[in-house]
CSV table of C-alpha atoms in Angstrom, one decimal:
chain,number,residue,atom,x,y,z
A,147,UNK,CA,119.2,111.1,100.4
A,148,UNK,CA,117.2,109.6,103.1
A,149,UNK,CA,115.3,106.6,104.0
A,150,UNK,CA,112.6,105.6,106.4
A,151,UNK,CA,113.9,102.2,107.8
A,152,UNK,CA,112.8,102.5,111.6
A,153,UNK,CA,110.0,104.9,112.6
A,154,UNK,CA,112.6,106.9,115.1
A,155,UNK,CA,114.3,107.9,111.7
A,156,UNK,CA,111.9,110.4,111.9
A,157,UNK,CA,112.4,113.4,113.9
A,158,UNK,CA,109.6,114.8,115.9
A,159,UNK,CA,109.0,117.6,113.7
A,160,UNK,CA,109.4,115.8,110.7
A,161,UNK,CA,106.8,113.9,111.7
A,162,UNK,CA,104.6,116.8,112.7
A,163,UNK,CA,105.5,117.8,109.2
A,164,UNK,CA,104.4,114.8,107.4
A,165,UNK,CA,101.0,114.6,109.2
A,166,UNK,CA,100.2,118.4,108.1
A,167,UNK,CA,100.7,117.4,104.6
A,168,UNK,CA,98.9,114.2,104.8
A,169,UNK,CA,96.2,116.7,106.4
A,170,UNK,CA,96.7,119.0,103.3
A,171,UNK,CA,96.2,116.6,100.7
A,172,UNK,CA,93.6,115.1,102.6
A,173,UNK,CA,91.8,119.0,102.2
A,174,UNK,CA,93.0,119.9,98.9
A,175,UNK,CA,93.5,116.2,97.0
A,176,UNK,CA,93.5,118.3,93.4
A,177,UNK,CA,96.8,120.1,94.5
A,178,UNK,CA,99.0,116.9,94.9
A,179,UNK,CA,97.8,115.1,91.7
A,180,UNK,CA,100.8,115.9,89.8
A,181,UNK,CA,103.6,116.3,92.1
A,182,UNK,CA,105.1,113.2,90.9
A,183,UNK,CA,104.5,113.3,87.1
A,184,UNK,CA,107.2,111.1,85.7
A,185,UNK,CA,108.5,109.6,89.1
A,186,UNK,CA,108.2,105.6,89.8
A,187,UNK,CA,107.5,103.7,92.6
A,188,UNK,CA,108.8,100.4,93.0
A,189,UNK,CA,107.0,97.9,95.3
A,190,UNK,CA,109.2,95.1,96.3
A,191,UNK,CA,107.0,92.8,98.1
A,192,UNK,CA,109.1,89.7,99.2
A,193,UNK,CA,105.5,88.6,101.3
A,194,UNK,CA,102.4,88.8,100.9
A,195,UNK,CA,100.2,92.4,101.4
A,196,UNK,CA,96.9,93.8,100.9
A,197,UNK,CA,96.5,97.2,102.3
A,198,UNK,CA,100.5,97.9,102.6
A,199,UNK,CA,101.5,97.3,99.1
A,200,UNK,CA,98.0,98.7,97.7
A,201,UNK,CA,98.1,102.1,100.0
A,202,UNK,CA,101.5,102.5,98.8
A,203,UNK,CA,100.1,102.2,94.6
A,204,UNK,CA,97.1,104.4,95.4
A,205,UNK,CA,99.5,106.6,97.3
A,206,UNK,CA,101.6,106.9,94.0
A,207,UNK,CA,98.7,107.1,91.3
A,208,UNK,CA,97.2,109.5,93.4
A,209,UNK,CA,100.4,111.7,93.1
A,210,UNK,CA,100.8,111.6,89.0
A,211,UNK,CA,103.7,109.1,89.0
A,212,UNK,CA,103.8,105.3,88.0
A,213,UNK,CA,104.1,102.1,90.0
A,214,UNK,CA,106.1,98.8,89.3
A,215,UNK,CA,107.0,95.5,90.5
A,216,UNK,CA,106.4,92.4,92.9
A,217,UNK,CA,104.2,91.1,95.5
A,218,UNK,CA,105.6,88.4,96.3
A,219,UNK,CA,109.0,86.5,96.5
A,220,UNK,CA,108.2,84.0,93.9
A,221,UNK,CA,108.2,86.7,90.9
A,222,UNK,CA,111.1,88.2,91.8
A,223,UNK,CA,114.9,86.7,91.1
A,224,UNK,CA,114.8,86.2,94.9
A,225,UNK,CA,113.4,82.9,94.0
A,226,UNK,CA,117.1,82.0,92.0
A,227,UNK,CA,118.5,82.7,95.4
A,228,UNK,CA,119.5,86.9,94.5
A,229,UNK,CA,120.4,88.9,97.9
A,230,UNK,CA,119.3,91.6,98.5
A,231,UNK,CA,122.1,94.1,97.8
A,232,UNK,CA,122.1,92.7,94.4
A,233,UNK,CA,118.0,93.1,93.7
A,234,UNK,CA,118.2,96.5,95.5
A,235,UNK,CA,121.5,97.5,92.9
A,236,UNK,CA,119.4,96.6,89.9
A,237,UNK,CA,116.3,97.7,90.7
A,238,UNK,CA,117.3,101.2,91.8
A,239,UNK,CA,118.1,101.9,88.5
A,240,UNK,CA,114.7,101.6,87.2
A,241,UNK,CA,112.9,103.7,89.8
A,242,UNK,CA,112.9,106.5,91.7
A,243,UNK,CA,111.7,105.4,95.3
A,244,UNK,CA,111.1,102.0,96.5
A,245,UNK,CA,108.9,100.2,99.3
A,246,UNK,CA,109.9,96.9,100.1
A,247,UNK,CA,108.8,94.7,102.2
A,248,UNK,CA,110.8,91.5,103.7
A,249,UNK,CA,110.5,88.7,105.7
A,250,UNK,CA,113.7,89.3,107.1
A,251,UNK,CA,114.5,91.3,109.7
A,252,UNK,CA,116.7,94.4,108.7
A,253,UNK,CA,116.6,93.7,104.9
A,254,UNK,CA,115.6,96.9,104.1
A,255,UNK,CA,118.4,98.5,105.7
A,256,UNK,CA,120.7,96.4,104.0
A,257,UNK,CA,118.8,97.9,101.1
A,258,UNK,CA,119.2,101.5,102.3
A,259,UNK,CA,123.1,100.8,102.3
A,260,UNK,CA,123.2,99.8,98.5
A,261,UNK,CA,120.3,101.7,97.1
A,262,UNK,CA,120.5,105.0,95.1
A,263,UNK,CA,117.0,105.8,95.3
A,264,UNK,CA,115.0,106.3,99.2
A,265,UNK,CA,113.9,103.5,100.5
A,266,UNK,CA,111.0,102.6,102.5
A,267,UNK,CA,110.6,99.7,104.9
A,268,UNK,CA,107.2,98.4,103.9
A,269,UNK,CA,107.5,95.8,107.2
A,270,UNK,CA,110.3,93.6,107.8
A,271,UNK,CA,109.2,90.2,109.4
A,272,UNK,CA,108.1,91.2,112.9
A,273,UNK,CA,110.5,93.6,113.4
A,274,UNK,CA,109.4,97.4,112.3
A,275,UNK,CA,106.7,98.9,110.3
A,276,UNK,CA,107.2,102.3,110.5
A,277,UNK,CA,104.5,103.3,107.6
A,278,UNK,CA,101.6,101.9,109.6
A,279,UNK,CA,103.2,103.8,113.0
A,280,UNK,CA,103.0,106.7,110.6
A,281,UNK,CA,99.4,105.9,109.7
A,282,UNK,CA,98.4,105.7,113.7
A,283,UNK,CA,99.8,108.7,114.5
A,284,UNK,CA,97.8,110.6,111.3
A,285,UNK,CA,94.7,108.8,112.8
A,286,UNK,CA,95.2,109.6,116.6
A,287,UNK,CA,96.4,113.1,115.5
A,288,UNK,CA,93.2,113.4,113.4
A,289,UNK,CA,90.7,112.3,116.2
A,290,UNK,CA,91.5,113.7,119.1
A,291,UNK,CA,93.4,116.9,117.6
A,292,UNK,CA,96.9,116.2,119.4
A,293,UNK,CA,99.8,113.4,119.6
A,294,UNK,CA,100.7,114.5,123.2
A,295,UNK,CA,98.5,114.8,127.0
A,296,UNK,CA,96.6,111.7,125.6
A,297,UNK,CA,96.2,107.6,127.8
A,298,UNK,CA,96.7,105.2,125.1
A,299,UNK,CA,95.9,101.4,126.0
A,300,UNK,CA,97.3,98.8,124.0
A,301,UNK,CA,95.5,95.8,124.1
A,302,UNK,CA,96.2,91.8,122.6
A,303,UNK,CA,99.6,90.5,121.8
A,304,UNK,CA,102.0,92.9,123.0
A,305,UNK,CA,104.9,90.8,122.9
A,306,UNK,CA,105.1,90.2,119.4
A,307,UNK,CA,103.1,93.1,118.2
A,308,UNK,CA,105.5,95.0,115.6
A,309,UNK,CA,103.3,97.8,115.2
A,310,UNK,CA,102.3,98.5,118.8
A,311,UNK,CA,106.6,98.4,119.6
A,312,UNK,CA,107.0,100.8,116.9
A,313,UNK,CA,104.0,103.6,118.0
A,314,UNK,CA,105.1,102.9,121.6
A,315,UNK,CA,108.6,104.4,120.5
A,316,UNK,CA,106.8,107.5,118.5
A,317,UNK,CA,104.7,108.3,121.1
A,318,UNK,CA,107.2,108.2,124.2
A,319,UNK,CA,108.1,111.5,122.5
A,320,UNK,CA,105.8,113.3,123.2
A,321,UNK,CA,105.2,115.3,126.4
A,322,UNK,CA,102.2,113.5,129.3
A,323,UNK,CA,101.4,110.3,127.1
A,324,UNK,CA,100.2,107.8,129.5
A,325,UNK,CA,100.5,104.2,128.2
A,326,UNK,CA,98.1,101.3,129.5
A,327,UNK,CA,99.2,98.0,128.7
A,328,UNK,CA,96.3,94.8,128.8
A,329,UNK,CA,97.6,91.8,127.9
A,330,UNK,CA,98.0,88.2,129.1
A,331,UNK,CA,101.4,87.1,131.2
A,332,UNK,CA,102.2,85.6,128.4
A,333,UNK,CA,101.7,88.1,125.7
A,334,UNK,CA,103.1,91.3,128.0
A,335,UNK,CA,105.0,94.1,126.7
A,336,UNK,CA,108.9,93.1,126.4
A,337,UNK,CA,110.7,94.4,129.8
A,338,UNK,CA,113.4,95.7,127.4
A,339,UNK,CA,110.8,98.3,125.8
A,340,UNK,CA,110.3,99.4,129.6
A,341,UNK,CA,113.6,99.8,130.4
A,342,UNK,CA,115.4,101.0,127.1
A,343,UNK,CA,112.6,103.6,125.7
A,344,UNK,CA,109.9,104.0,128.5
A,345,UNK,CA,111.6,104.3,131.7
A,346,UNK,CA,114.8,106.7,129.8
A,347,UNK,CA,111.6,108.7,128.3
A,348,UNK,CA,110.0,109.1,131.7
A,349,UNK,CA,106.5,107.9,130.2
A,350,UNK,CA,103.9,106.7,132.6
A,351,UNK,CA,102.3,103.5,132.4
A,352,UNK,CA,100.7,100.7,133.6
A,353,UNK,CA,100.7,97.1,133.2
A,354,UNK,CA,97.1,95.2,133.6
A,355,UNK,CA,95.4,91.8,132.4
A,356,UNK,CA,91.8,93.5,132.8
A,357,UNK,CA,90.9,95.4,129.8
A,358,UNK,CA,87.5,96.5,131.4
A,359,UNK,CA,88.4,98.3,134.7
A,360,UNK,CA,91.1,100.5,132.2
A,361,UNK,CA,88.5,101.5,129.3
A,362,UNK,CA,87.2,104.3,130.4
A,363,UNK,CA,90.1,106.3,130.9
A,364,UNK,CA,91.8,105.9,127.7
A,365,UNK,CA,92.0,108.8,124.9
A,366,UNK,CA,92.7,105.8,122.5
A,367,UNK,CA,92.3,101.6,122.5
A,368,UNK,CA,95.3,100.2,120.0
A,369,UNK,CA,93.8,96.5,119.4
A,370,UNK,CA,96.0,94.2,118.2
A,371,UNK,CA,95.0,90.3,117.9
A,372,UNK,CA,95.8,87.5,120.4
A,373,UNK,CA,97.3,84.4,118.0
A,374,UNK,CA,96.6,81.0,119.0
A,375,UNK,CA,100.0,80.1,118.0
A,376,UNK,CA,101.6,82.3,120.3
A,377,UNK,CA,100.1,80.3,123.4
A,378,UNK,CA,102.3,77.3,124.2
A,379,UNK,CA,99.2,75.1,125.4
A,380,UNK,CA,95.6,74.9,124.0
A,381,UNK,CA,94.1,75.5,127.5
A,382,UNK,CA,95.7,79.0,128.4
A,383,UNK,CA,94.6,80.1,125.0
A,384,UNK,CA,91.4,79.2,125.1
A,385,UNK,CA,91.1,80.4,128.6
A,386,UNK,CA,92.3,83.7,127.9
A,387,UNK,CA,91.0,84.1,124.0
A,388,UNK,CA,87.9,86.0,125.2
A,389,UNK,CA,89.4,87.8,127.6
A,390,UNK,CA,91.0,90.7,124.7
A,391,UNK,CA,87.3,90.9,122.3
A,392,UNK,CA,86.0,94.1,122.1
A,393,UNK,CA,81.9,94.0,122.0
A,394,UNK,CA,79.9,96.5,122.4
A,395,UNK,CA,79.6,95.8,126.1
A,396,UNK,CA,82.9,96.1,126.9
A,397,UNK,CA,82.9,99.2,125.1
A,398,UNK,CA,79.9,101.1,126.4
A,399,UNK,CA,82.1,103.0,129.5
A,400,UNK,CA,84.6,104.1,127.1
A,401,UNK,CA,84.5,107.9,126.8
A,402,UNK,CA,82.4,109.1,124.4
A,403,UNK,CA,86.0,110.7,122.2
A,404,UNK,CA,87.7,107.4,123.1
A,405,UNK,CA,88.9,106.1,119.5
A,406,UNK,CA,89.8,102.1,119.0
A,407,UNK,CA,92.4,101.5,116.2
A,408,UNK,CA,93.5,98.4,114.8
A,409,UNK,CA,96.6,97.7,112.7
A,410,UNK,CA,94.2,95.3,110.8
A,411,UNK,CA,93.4,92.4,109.7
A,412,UNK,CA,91.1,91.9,112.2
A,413,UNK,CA,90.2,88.4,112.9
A,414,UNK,CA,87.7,88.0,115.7
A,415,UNK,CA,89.3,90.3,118.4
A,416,UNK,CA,86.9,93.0,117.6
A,417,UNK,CA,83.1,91.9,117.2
A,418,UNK,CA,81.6,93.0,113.4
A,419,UNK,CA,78.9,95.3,116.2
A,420,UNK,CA,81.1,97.4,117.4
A,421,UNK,CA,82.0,98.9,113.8
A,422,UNK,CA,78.9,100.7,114.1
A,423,UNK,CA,80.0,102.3,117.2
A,424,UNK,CA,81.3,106.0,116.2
A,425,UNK,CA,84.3,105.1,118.3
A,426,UNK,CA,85.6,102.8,116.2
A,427,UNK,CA,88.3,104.2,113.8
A,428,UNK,CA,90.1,101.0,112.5
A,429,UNK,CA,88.6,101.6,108.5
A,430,UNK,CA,89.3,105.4,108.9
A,431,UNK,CA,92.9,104.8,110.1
A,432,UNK,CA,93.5,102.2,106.8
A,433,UNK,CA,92.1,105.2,104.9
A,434,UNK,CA,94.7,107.5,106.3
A,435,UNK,CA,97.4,105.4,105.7
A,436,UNK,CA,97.2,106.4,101.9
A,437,UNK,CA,97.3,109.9,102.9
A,438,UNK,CA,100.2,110.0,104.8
A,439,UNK,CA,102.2,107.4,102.4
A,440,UNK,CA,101.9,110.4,99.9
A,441,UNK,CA,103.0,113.0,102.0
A,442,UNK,CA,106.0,110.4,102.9
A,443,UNK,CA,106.8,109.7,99.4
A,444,UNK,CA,106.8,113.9,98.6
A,445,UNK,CA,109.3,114.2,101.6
A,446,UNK,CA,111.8,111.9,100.2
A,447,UNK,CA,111.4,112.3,97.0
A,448,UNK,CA,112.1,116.4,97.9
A,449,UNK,CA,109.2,117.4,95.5
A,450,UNK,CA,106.4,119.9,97.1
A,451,UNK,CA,102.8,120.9,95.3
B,199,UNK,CA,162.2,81.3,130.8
B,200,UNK,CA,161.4,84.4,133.6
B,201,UNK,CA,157.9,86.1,132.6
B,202,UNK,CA,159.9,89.7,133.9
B,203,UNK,CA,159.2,93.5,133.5
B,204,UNK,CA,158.7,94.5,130.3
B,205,UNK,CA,161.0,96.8,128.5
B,206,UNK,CA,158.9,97.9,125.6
B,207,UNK,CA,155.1,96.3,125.5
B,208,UNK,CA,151.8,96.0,126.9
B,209,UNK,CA,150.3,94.8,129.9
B,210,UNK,CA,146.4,94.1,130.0
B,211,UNK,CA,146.1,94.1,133.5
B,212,UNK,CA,142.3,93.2,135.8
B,213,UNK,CA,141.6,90.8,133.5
B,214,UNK,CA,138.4,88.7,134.6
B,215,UNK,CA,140.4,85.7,136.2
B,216,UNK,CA,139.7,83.0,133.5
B,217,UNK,CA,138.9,85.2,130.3
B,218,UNK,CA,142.7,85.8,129.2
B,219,UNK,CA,142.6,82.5,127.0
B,220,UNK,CA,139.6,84.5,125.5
B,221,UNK,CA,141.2,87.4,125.1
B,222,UNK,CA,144.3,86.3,123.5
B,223,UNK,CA,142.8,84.4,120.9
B,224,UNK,CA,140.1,87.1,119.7
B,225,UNK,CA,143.3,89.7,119.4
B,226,UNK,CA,144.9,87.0,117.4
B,227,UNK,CA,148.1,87.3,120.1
B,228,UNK,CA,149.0,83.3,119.0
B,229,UNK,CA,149.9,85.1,115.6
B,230,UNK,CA,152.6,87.4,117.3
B,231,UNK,CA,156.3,86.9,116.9
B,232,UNK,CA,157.3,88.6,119.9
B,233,UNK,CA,156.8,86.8,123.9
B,234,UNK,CA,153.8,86.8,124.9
B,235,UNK,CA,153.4,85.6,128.7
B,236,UNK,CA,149.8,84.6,130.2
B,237,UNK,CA,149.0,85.1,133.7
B,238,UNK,CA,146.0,83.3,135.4
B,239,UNK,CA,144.7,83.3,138.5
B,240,UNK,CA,146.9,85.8,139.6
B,241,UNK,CA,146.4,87.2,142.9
B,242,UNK,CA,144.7,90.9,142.8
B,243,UNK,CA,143.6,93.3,146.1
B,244,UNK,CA,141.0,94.7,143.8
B,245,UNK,CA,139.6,91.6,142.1
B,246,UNK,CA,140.2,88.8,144.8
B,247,UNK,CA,141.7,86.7,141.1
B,248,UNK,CA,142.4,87.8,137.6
B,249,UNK,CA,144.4,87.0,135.3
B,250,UNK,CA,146.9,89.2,132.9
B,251,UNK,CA,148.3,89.1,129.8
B,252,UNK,CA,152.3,91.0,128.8
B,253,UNK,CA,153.0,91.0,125.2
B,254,UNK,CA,156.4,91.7,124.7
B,255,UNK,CA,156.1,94.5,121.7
B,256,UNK,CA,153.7,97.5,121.0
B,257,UNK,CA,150.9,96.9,119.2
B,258,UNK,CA,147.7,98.1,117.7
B,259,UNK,CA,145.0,96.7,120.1
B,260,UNK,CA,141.2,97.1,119.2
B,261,UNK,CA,140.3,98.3,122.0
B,262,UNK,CA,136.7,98.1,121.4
B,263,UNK,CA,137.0,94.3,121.1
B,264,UNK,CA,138.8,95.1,124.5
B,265,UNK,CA,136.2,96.9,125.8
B,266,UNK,CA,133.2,94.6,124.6
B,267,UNK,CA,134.5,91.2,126.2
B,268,UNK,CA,136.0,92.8,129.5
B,269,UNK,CA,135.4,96.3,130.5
B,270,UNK,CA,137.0,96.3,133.6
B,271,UNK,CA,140.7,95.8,131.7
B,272,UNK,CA,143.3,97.9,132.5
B,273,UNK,CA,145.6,98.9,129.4
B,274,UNK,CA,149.4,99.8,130.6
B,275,UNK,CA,151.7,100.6,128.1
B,276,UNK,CA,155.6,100.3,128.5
B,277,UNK,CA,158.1,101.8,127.4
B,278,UNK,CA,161.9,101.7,128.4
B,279,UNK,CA,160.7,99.7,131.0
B,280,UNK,CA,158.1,102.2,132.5
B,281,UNK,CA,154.6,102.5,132.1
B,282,UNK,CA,153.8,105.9,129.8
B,283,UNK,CA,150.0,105.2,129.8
B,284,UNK,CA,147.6,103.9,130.9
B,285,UNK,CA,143.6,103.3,129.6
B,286,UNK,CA,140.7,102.1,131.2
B,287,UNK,CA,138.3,100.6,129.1
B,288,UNK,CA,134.4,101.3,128.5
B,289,UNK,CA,132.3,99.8,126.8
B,290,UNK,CA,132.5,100.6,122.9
B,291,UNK,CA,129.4,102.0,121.4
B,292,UNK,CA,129.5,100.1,118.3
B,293,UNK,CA,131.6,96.4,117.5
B,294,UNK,CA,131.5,94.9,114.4
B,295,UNK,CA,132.1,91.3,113.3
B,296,UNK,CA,132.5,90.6,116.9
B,297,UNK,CA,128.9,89.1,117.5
B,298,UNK,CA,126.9,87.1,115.6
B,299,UNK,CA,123.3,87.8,115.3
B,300,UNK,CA,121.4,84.4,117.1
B,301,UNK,CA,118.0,85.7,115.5
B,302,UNK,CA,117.3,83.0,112.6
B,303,UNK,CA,114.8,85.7,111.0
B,304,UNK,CA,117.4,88.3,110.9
B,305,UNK,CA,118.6,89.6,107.3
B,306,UNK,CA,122.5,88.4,108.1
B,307,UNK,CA,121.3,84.7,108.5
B,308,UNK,CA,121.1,84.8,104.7
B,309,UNK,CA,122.5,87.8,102.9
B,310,UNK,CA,126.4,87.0,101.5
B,311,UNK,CA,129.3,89.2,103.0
B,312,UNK,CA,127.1,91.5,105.5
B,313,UNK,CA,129.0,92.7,108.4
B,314,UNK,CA,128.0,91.8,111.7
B,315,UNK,CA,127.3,95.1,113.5
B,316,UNK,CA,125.9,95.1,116.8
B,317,UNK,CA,125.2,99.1,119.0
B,318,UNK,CA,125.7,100.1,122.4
B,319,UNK,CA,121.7,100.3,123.7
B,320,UNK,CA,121.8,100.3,127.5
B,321,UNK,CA,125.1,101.2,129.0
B,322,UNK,CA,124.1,100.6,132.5
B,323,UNK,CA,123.1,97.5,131.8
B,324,UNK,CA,125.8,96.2,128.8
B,325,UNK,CA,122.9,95.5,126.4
B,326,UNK,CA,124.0,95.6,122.9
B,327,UNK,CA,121.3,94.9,120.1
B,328,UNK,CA,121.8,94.0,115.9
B,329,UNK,CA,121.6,96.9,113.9
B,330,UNK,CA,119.6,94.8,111.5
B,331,UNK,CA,117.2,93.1,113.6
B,332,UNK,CA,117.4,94.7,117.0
B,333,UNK,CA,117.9,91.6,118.7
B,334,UNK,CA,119.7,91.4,122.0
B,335,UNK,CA,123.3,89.8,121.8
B,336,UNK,CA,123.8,87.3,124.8
């Protein structure tokens, strides 16, 4: 039985797998509606989630099976104080898969050690996310027709960013991605990501506060938001807010096959004008994400169209 | 009494001069019926100082826990007065209930009777991280 607790779970090839089946049911939606007649989903939702928890009910529906439970902690028997080896022992008698999602860091691998059923980490505090990684590489596979030989730029909070640690780890795998980091001093990528995964990977990349002298040579712009309560006084933030909004400006240079994904929700790091822009690929890429939580969902539930 | 050779025991020798009180209480030495002698501040050609611990009996040493707090222990073990072997210590890949996780939001601040596991990341640089939470242990 497996489980997708951190995205490096994953080989390489599975994950080349899962994207051409996302891409297949994407093509041939009618084949995959019954795959998972009689199979249930549970969502465990110990925090609150829109698209997460919804993707992962559409993902189901749209395979034949059926969904149940929470969204957040307060209707669940966590509320009475139950761990989460004892929710995860009850509740994986009632369904086949589960997604759960945590506000603690590593819950849902003390899930994955008491569960009978897969389990999937729907996002545990700011720790992994390994769905959405899944969903960015389906999107940047889909636009630019390859995962490898591309110059990513991440852009915003990189610090505290879960899912820009978590697609930095995927795509060190893969052969000539250069990574451009823009980010404030105080928001810069953590040294141990450089020395643990990039350096040991022998990935290129640069560090930079400007986000306007790197933009034209990216393949992709990751765009994460820049949080007021990250800063530790009112004046850097304000000072440096600005600094990390896309407009249409700052966009014009980009390549013309440049792509700028967001993990969403976006607050005001990219201006509404720039979703007209054909480069931007932020609603496409929440699309996807129900696409590729099907084709993860087949994989460990080991059913096939 | 005469802290002498050992006839049948163990020596953990190159022992950071200052970390033996360390050492013998996480091996729960204080628990041992047999002698055990503690060396500090010993004089050492390789180390300038360290200190040493003898226990006078063989016994099952984690040698991870060993490995974790001190690498750069020696391990002799005697027997009829001679040493028969001798280990060098690395560092372990994996300790458990060693370390405990300092990250507040990390699922072992809260969940009962969870095992505190913490993995080998960065030889080279000693790093170990939660296998929960991924946090660095300082």
């Amino acid at each position: 039985m497996r489980h997708l607790i951190d995205i490096l779970d994953l080989s390489k090839q599975e994950i080349d797998e899962l994207l051409a089946t996302a891409n297949d049911i994407i093509d041939h939606p009618a084949d995959y509606a019954e795959v998972c007649h009689g199979k249930k989903l549970a969502t465990l939702f110990f925090e609150p989630s829109t698209r997460t928890r919804l993707s992962f009910e559409a993902a189901m529906y749209e395979l034949g099976g059926n969904v149940l439970g929470f969204s957040e902690a307060s209707s669940s028997s966590a509320s009475k104080g139950e761990s989460v080896s004892d929710t995860i022992r009850v509740v994986s008698n009632y369904a086949d898969i589960i997604a759960m999602r945590h506000p603690k860091e590593g819950a849902p691998m003390v899930a994955s050690m008491k569960s009978s059923v897969p389990i999937i980490n729907a996002g545990d505090g700011g720790h992994n996310h390994p769905t959405q990684t899944l969903t960015d590489l389906l999107t940047i596979s889909r636009e630019q027709d390859r995962l490898d030989h591309l110059t990513i730029g991440f852009c915003g909070d990189l610090k505290f960013g879960r899912t820009v640690h978590s697609l930095l780890c995927a795509m060190a795998r893969y052969e000539k991605v250069k990574m451009i980091f823009i980010a404030p001093e105080e928001l810069k990528i953590p040294d141990y990501l450089i020395t643990e995964v990039l350096e040991p990977a022998g990935v290129e990349y640069v560090q930079t506060t400007d986000l306007e002298s790197v933009i034209p040579e990216l393949d992709i712009l990751y765009m994460t938001r820049v949080q007021r309560e990250r800063f530790f006084n009112e004046a850097d933030y304000l000072r440096l807010k600005d600094s990390y909004i896309l407009t249409p400006p700052k966009l014009a240079p980009a390549k013309s096959t440049m792509r700028v994904l967001h993990p969403l929700p976006r607050v005001n790091e990219i201006a509404v004008a720039v979703d007209e822009d054909p480069r931007a690929c932020y609603f496409e890429q929440a699309k996807n994400g129900k696409y590729v939580r099907m084709a993860l969902i087949m994989k460990l539930l080991g059913v096939t169209k | 009494m005469i802290i002498g050779q050992i006839e049948n025991g163990i020596v953990l020798d190159h022992i950071t001069a200052g970390r033996a009180m360390e050492i013998y209480d996480v091996l729960h030495l204080g628990e041992l019926d047999c002698t055990v002698a503690i060396i500090k501040n010993a004089q050492s050609e390789k180390l300038g100082r360290k200190d040493i611990l003898k226990v006078y009996d063989v016994i099952d040493l984690d040698m991870d826990i060993l490995g974790y707090i001190d690498p750069g222990i020696t391990v002799n073990i005697i027997q009829n007065g001679k040493v028969v072997e001798r280990r060098h210590l690395e560092l372990p890949v994996r300790v458990e209930n060693v370390i405990r996780c300092k990250n507040p939001r990390c699922i072992t601040s809260v969940e009962p009777g969870l095992k505190q596991v913490f993995k080998l990341t960065d030889r080279v640089r000693g790093v170990y991280r939660c296998i929960y939470c991924d946090t660095q242990a300082k």
